[in-house]
mmCIF file of C-alpha atoms and ligand atoms in Angstrom:
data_model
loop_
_atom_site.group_PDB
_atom_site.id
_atom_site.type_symbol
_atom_site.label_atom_id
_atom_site.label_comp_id
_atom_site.label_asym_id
_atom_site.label_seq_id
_atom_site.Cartn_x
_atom_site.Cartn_y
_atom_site.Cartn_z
ATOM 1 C CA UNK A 1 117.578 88.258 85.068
ATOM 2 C CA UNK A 2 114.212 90.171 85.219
ATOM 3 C CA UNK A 3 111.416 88.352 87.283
ATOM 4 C CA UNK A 4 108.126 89.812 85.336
ATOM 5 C CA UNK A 5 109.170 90.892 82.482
ATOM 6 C CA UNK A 6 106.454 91.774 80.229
ATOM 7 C CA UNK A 7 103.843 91.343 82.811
ATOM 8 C CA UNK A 8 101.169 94.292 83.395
ATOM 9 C CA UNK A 9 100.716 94.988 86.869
ATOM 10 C CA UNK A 10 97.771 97.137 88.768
ATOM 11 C CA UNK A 11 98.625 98.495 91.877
ATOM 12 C CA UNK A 12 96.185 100.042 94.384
ATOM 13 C CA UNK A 13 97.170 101.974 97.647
ATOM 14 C CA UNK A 14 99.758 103.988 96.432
ATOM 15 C CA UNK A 15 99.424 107.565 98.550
ATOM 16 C CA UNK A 16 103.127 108.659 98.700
ATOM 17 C CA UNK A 17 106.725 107.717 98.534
ATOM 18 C CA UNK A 18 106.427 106.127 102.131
ATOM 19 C CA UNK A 19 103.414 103.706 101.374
ATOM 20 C CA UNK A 20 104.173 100.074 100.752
ATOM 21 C CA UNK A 21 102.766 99.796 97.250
ATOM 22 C CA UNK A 22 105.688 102.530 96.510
ATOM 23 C CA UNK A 23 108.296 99.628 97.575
ATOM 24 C CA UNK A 24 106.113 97.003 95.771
ATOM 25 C CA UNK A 25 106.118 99.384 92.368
ATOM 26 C CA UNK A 26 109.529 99.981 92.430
ATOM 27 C CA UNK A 27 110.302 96.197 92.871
ATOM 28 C CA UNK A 28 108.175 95.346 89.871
ATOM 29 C CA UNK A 29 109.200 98.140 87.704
ATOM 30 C CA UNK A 30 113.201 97.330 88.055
ATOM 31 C CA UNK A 31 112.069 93.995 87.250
ATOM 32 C CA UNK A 32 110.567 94.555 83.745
ATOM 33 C CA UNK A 33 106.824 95.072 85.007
ATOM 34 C CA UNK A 34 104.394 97.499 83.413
ATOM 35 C CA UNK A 35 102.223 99.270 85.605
ATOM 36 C CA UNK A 36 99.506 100.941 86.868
ATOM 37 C CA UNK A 37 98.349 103.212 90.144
ATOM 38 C CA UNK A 38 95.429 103.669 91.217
ATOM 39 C CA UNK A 39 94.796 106.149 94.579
ATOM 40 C CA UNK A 40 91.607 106.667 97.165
ATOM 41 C CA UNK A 41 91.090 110.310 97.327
ATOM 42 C CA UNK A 42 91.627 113.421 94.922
ATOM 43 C CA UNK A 43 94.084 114.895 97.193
ATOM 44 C CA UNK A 44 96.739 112.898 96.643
ATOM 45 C CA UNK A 45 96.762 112.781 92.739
ATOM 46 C CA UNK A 46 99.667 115.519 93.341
ATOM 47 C CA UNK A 47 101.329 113.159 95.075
ATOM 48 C CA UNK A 48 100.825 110.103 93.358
ATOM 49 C CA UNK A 49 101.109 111.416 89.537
ATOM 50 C CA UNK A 50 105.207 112.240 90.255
ATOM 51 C CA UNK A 51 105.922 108.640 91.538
ATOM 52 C CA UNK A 52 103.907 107.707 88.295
ATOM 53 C CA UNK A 53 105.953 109.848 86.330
ATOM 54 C CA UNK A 54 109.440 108.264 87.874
ATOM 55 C CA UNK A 55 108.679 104.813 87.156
ATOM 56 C CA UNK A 56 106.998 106.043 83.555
ATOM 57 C CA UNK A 57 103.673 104.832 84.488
ATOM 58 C CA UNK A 58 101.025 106.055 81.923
ATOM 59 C CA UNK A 59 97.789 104.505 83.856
ATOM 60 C CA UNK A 60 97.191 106.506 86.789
ATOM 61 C CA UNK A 61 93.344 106.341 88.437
ATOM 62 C CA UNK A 62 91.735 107.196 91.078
ATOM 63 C CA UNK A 63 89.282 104.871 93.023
ATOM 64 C CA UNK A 64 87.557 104.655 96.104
ATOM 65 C CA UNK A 65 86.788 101.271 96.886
ATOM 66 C CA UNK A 66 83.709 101.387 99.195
ATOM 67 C CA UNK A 67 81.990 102.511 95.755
ATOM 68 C CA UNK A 68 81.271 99.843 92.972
ATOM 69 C CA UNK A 69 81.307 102.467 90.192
ATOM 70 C CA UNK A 70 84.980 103.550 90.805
ATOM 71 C CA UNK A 71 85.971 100.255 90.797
ATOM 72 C CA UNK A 72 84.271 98.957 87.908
ATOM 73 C CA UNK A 73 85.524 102.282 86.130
ATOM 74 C CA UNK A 74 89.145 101.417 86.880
ATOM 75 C CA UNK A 75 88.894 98.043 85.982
ATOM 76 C CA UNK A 76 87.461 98.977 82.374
ATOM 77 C CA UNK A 77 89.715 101.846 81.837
ATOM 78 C CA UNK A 78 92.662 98.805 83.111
ATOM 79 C CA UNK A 79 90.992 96.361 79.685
ATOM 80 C CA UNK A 80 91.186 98.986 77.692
ATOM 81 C CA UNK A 81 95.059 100.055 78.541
ATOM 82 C CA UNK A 82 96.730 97.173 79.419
ATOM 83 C CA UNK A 83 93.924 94.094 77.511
ATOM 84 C CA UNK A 84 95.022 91.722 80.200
ATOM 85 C CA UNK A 85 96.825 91.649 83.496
ATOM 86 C CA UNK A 86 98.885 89.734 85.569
ATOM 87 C CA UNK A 87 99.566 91.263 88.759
ATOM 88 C CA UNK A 88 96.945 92.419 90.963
ATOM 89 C CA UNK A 89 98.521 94.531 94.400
ATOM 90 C CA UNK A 90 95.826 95.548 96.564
ATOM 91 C CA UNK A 91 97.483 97.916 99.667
ATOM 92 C CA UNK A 92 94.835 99.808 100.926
ATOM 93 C CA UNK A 93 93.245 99.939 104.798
ATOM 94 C CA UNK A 94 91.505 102.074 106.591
ATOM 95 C CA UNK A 95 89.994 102.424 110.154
ATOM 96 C CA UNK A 96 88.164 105.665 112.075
ATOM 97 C CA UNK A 97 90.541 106.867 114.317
ATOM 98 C CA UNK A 98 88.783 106.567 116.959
ATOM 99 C CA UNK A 99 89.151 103.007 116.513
ATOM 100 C CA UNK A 100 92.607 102.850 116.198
ATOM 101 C CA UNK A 101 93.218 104.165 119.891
ATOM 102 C CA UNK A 102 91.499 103.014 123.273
ATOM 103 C CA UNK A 103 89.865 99.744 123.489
ATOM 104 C CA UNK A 104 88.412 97.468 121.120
ATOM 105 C CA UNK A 105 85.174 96.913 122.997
ATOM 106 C CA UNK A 106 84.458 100.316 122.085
ATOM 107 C CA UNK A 107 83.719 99.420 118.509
ATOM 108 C CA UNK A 108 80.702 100.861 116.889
ATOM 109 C CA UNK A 109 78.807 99.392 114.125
ATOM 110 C CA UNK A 110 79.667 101.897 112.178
ATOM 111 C CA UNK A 111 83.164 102.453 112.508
ATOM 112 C CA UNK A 112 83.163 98.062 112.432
ATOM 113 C CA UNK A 113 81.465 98.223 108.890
ATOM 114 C CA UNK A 114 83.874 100.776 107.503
ATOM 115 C CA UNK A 115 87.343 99.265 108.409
ATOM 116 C CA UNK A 116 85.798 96.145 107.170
ATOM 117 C CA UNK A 117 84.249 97.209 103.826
ATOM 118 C CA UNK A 118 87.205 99.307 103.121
ATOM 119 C CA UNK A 119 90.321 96.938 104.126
ATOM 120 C CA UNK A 120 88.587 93.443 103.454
ATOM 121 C CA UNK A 121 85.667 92.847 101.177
ATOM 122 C CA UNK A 122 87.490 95.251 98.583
ATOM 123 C CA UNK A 123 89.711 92.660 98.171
ATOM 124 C CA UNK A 124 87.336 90.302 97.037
ATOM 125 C CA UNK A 125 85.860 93.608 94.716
ATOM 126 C CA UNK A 126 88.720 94.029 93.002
ATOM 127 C CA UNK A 127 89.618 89.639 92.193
ATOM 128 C CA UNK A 128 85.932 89.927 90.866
ATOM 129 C CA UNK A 129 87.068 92.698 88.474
ATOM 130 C CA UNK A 130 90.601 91.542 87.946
ATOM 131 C CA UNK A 131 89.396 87.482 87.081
ATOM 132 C CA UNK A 132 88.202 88.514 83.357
ATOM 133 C CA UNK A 133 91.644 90.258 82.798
ATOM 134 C CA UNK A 134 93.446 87.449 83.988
ATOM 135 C CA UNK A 135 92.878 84.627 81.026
ATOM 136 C CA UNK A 136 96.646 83.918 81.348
ATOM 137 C CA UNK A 137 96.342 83.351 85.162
ATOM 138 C CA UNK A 138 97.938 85.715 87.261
ATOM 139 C CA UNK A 139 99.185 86.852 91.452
ATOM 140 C CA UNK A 140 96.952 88.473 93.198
ATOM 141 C CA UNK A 141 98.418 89.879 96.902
ATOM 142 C CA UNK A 142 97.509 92.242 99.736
ATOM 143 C CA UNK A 143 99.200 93.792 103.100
ATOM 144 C CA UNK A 144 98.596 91.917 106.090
ATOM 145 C CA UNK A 145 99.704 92.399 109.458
ATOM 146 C CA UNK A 146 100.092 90.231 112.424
ATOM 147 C CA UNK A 147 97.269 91.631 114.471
ATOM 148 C CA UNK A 148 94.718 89.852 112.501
ATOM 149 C CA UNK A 149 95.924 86.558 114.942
ATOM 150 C CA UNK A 150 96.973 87.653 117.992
ATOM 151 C CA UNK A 151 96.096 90.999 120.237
ATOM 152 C CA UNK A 152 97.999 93.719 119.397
ATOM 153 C CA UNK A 153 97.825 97.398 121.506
ATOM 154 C CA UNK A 154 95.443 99.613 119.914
ATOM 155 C CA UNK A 155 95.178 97.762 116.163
ATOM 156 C CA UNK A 156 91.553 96.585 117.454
ATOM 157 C CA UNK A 157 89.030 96.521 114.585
ATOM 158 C CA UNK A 158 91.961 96.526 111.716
ATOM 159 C CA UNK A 159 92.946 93.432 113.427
ATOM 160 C CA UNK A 160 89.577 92.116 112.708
ATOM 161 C CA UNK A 161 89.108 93.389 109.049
ATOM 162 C CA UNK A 162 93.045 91.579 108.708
ATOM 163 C CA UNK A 163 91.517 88.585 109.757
ATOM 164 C CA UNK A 164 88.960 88.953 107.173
ATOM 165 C CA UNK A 165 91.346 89.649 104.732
ATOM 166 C CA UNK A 166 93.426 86.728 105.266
ATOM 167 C CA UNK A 167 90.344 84.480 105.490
ATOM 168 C CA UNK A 168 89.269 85.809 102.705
ATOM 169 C CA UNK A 169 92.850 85.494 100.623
ATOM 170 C CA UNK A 170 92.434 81.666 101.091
ATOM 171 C CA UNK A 171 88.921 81.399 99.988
ATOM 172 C CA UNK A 172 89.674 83.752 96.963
ATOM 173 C CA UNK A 173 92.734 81.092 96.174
ATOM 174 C CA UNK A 174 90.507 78.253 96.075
ATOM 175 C CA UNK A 175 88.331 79.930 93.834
ATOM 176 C CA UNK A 176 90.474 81.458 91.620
ATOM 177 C CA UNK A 177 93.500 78.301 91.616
ATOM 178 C CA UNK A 178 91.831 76.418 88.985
ATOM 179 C CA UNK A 179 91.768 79.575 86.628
ATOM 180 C CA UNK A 180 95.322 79.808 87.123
ATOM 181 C CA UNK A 181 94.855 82.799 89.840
ATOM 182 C CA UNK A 182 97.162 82.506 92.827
ATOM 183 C CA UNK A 183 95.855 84.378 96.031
ATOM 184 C CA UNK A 184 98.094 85.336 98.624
ATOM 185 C CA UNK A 185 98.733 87.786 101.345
ATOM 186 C CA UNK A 186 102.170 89.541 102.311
ATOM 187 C CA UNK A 187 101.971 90.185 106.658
ATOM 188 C CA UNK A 188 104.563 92.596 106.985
ATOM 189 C CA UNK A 189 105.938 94.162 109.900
ATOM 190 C CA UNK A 190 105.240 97.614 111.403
ATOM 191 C CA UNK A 191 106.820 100.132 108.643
ATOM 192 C CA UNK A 192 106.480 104.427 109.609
ATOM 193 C CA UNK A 193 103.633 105.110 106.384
ATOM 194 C CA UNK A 194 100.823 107.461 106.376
ATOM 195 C CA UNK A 195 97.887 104.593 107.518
ATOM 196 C CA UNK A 196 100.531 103.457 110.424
ATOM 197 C CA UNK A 197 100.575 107.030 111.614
ATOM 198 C CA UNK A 198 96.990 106.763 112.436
ATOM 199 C CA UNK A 199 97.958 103.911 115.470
ATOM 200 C CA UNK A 200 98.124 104.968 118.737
ATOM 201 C CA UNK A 201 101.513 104.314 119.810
ATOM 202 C CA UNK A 202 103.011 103.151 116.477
ATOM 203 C CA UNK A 203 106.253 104.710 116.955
ATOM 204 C CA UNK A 204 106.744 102.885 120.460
ATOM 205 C CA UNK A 205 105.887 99.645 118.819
ATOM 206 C CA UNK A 206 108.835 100.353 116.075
ATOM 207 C CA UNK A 207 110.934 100.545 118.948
ATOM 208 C CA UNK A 208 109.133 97.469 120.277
ATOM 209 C CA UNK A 209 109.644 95.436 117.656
ATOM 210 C CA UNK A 210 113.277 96.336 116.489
ATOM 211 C CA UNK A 211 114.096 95.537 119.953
ATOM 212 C CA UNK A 212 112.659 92.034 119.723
ATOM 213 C CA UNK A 213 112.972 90.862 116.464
ATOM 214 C CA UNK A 214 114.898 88.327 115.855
ATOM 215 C CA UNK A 215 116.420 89.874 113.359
ATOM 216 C CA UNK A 216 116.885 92.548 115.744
ATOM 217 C CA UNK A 217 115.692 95.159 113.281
ATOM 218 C CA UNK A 218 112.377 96.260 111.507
ATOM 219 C CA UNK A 219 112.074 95.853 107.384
ATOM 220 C CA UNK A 220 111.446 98.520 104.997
ATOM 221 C CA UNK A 221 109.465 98.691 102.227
ATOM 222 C CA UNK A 222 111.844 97.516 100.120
ATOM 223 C CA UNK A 223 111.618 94.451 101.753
ATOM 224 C CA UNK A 224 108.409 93.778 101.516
ATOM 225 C CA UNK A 225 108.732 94.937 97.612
ATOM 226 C CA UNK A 226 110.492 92.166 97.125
ATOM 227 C CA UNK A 227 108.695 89.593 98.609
ATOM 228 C CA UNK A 228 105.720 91.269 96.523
ATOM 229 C CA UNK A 229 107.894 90.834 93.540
ATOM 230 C CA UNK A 230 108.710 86.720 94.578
ATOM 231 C CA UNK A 231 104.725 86.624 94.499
ATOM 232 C CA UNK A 232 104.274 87.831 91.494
ATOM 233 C CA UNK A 233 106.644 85.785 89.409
ATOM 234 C CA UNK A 234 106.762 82.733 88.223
ATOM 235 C CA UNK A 235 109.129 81.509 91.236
ATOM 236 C CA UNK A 236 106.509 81.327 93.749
ATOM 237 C CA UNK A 237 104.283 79.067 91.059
ATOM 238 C CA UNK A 238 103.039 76.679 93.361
ATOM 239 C CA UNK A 239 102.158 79.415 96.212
ATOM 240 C CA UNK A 240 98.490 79.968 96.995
ATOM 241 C CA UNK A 241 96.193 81.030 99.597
ATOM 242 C CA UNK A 242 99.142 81.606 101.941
ATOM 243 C CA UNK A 243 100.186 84.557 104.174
ATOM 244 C CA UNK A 244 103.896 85.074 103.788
ATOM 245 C CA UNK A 245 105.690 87.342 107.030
ATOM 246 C CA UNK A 246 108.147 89.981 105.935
ATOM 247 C CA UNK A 247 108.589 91.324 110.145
ATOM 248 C CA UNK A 248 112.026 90.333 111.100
ATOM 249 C CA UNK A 249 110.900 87.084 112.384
ATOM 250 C CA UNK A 250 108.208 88.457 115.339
ATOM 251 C CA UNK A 251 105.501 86.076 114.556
ATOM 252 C CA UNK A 252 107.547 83.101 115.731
ATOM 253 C CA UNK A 253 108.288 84.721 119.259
ATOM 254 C CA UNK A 254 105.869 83.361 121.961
ATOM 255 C CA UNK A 255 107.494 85.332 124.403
ATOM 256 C CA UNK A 256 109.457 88.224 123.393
ATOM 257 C CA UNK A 257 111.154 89.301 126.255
ATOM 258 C CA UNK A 258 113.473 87.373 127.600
ATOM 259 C CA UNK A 259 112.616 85.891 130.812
ATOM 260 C CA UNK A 260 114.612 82.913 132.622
ATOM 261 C CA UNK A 261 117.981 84.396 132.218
ATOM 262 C CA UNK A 262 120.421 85.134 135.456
HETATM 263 P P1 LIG B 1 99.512 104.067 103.106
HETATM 264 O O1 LIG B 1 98.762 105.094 103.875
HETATM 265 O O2 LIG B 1 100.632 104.515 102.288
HETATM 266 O O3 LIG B 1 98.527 103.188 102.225
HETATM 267 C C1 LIG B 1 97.170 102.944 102.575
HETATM 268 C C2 LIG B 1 96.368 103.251 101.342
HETATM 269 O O4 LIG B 1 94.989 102.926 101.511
HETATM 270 C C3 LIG B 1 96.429 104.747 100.970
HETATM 271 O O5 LIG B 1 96.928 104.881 99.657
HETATM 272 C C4 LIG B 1 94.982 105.175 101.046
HETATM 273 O O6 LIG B 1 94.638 106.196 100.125
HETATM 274 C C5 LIG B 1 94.281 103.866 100.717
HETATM 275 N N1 LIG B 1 92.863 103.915 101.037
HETATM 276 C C6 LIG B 1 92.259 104.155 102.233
HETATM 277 N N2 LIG B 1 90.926 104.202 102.074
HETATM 278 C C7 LIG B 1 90.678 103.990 100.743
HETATM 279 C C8 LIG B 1 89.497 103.939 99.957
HETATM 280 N N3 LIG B 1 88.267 104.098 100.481
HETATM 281 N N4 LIG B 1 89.635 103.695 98.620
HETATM 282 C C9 LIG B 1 90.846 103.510 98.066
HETATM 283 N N5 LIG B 1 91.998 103.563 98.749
HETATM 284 C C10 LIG B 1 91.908 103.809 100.084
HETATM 285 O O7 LIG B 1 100.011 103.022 104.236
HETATM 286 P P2 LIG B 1 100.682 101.568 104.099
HETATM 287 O O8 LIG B 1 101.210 101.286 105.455
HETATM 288 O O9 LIG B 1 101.571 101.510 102.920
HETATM 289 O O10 LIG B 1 99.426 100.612 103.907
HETATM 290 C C11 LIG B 1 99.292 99.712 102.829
HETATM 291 C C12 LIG B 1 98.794 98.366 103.316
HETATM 292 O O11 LIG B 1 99.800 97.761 104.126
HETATM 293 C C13 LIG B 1 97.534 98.422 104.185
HETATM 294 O O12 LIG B 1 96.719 97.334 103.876
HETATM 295 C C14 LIG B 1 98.108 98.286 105.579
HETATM 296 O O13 LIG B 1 97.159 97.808 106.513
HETATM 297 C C15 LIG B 1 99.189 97.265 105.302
HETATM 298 N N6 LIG B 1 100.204 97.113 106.340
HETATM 299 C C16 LIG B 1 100.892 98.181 106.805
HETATM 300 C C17 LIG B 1 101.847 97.999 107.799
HETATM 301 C C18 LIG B 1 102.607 99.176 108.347
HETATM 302 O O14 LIG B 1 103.158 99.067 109.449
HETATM 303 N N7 LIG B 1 102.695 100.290 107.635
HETATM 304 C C19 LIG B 1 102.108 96.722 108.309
HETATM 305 C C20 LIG B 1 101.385 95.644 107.804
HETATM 306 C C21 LIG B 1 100.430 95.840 106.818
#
């Protein structure tokens, strides 16, 4: 049985075949979704327009999302290609590098303003846009990750924009629930893309985490595909505003290494 057939999907983040929104696309195509892509920067239409081309995806645009313009462009070009949509996938972050390393305290304003602008409020850019197209209701999702709760090494202001994001995820879904517009966030665990290479120490907390885990194991982007795909059909209906972990199980560890034990 296929989950969305029929449904139109627009999918932003996609940068190459590592990046979430690649497991998410591929999830939603086998399941009788049409899509779109839409990427940040020029550079990577090379990379971008052959995933497009493997899946058969005709709507391929490029938008930066700290600029109104490109996003009211893509959203226009989307009403004129698809008429309505009813999947809206919004995998896209970004942070200074220089914040991504050292200590949080460090912060500027600056570097605060952009990881904020960039991996929160275009969330709330993009529902604006995507409301009109949505008539028929829809599922609107983004990437999450656990260091928008708790302190993790070197995430700093991304953990802060997450929080955002989330925060803003639930007040989205109370907006948009009586339109028939469910808002929810996938918080997946650490997965080796292009944006996680920019962590200080990302591949030590792989290791971390598959260690711990109690699934003893990290999850691909398959996996969080999936979930993406659960979210945007009809059998997650009665799910909104929530943030749904796809990390092996670390969130529910309050103290991961085993201590106690002779
Ligand atoms: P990725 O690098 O493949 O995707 C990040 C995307 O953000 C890229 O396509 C990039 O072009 C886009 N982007 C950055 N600035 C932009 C801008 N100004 N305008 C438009 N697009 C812009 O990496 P990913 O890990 O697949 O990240 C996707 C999402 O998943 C992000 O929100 C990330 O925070 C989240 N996430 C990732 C992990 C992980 O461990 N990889 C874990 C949890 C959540």
């Amino acid at each position: 049985m296929k989950l969305v057939e029929g449904k139109k999907a627009l999918i932003f983040g996609l940068a190459n075949n590592r990046s979430i929104a690649w497991g998410i696309a591929q999830a939603l195509h086998e399941h009788g979704a049409e899509l779109g892509f839409s990427y940040g920067i020029p550079q990577l239409e090379r990379r971008v327009k052959p995933l497009a081309e493997q899946l058969g995806v005709g709507f391929v645009e490029m938008c930066d999302v700290t600029k109104d313009a490109d996003i009211d462009a893509v959203f226009a070009k989307a009403a004129d290609h698809f008429g309505q949509i009813d999947i809206l996938v919004h995998s896209v972050a970004f942070a200074k590098q220089e914040d991504l390393s050292g200590r949080f305290v460090d912060t500027s304003r600056d570097g605060f303003a952009m990881a904020m602008d960039i991996s929160a409020y275009s969330l709330v850019a993009m529902a604006q846009r995507a409301r009109p197209l949505m008539a028929n209701g829809g599922s609107i999702m983004s990437l999450t990750y656990y260091g928008s709760e708790k302190v993790m090494p070197h995430y700093n202001v991304m953990g802060v924009a997450k929080a955002a994001l989330e925060a803003s995820t639930r007040y989205l879904a109370a907006d948009l629930g009586p339109e028939g517009i469910r808002v929810n966030a996938i918080s997946a665990g650490p997965i080796k893309t292009l944006a996680a290479a920019g962590i200080a120490g990302f591949r030590k907390m792989l290791a971390y985490a598959e260690s711990k885990n109690p699934l003893r194991r990290n999850v691909d982007q398959d996996e969080v595909g999936r979930t993406a795909l659960w979210l945007a059909s009809d059998l997650s209906s009665g799910v909104t505003g929530e943030v749904i972990y796809v990390d092996a199980g670390y969130h529910i560890l309050g103290m991961p290494d085993a201590v106690g034990e002779e």
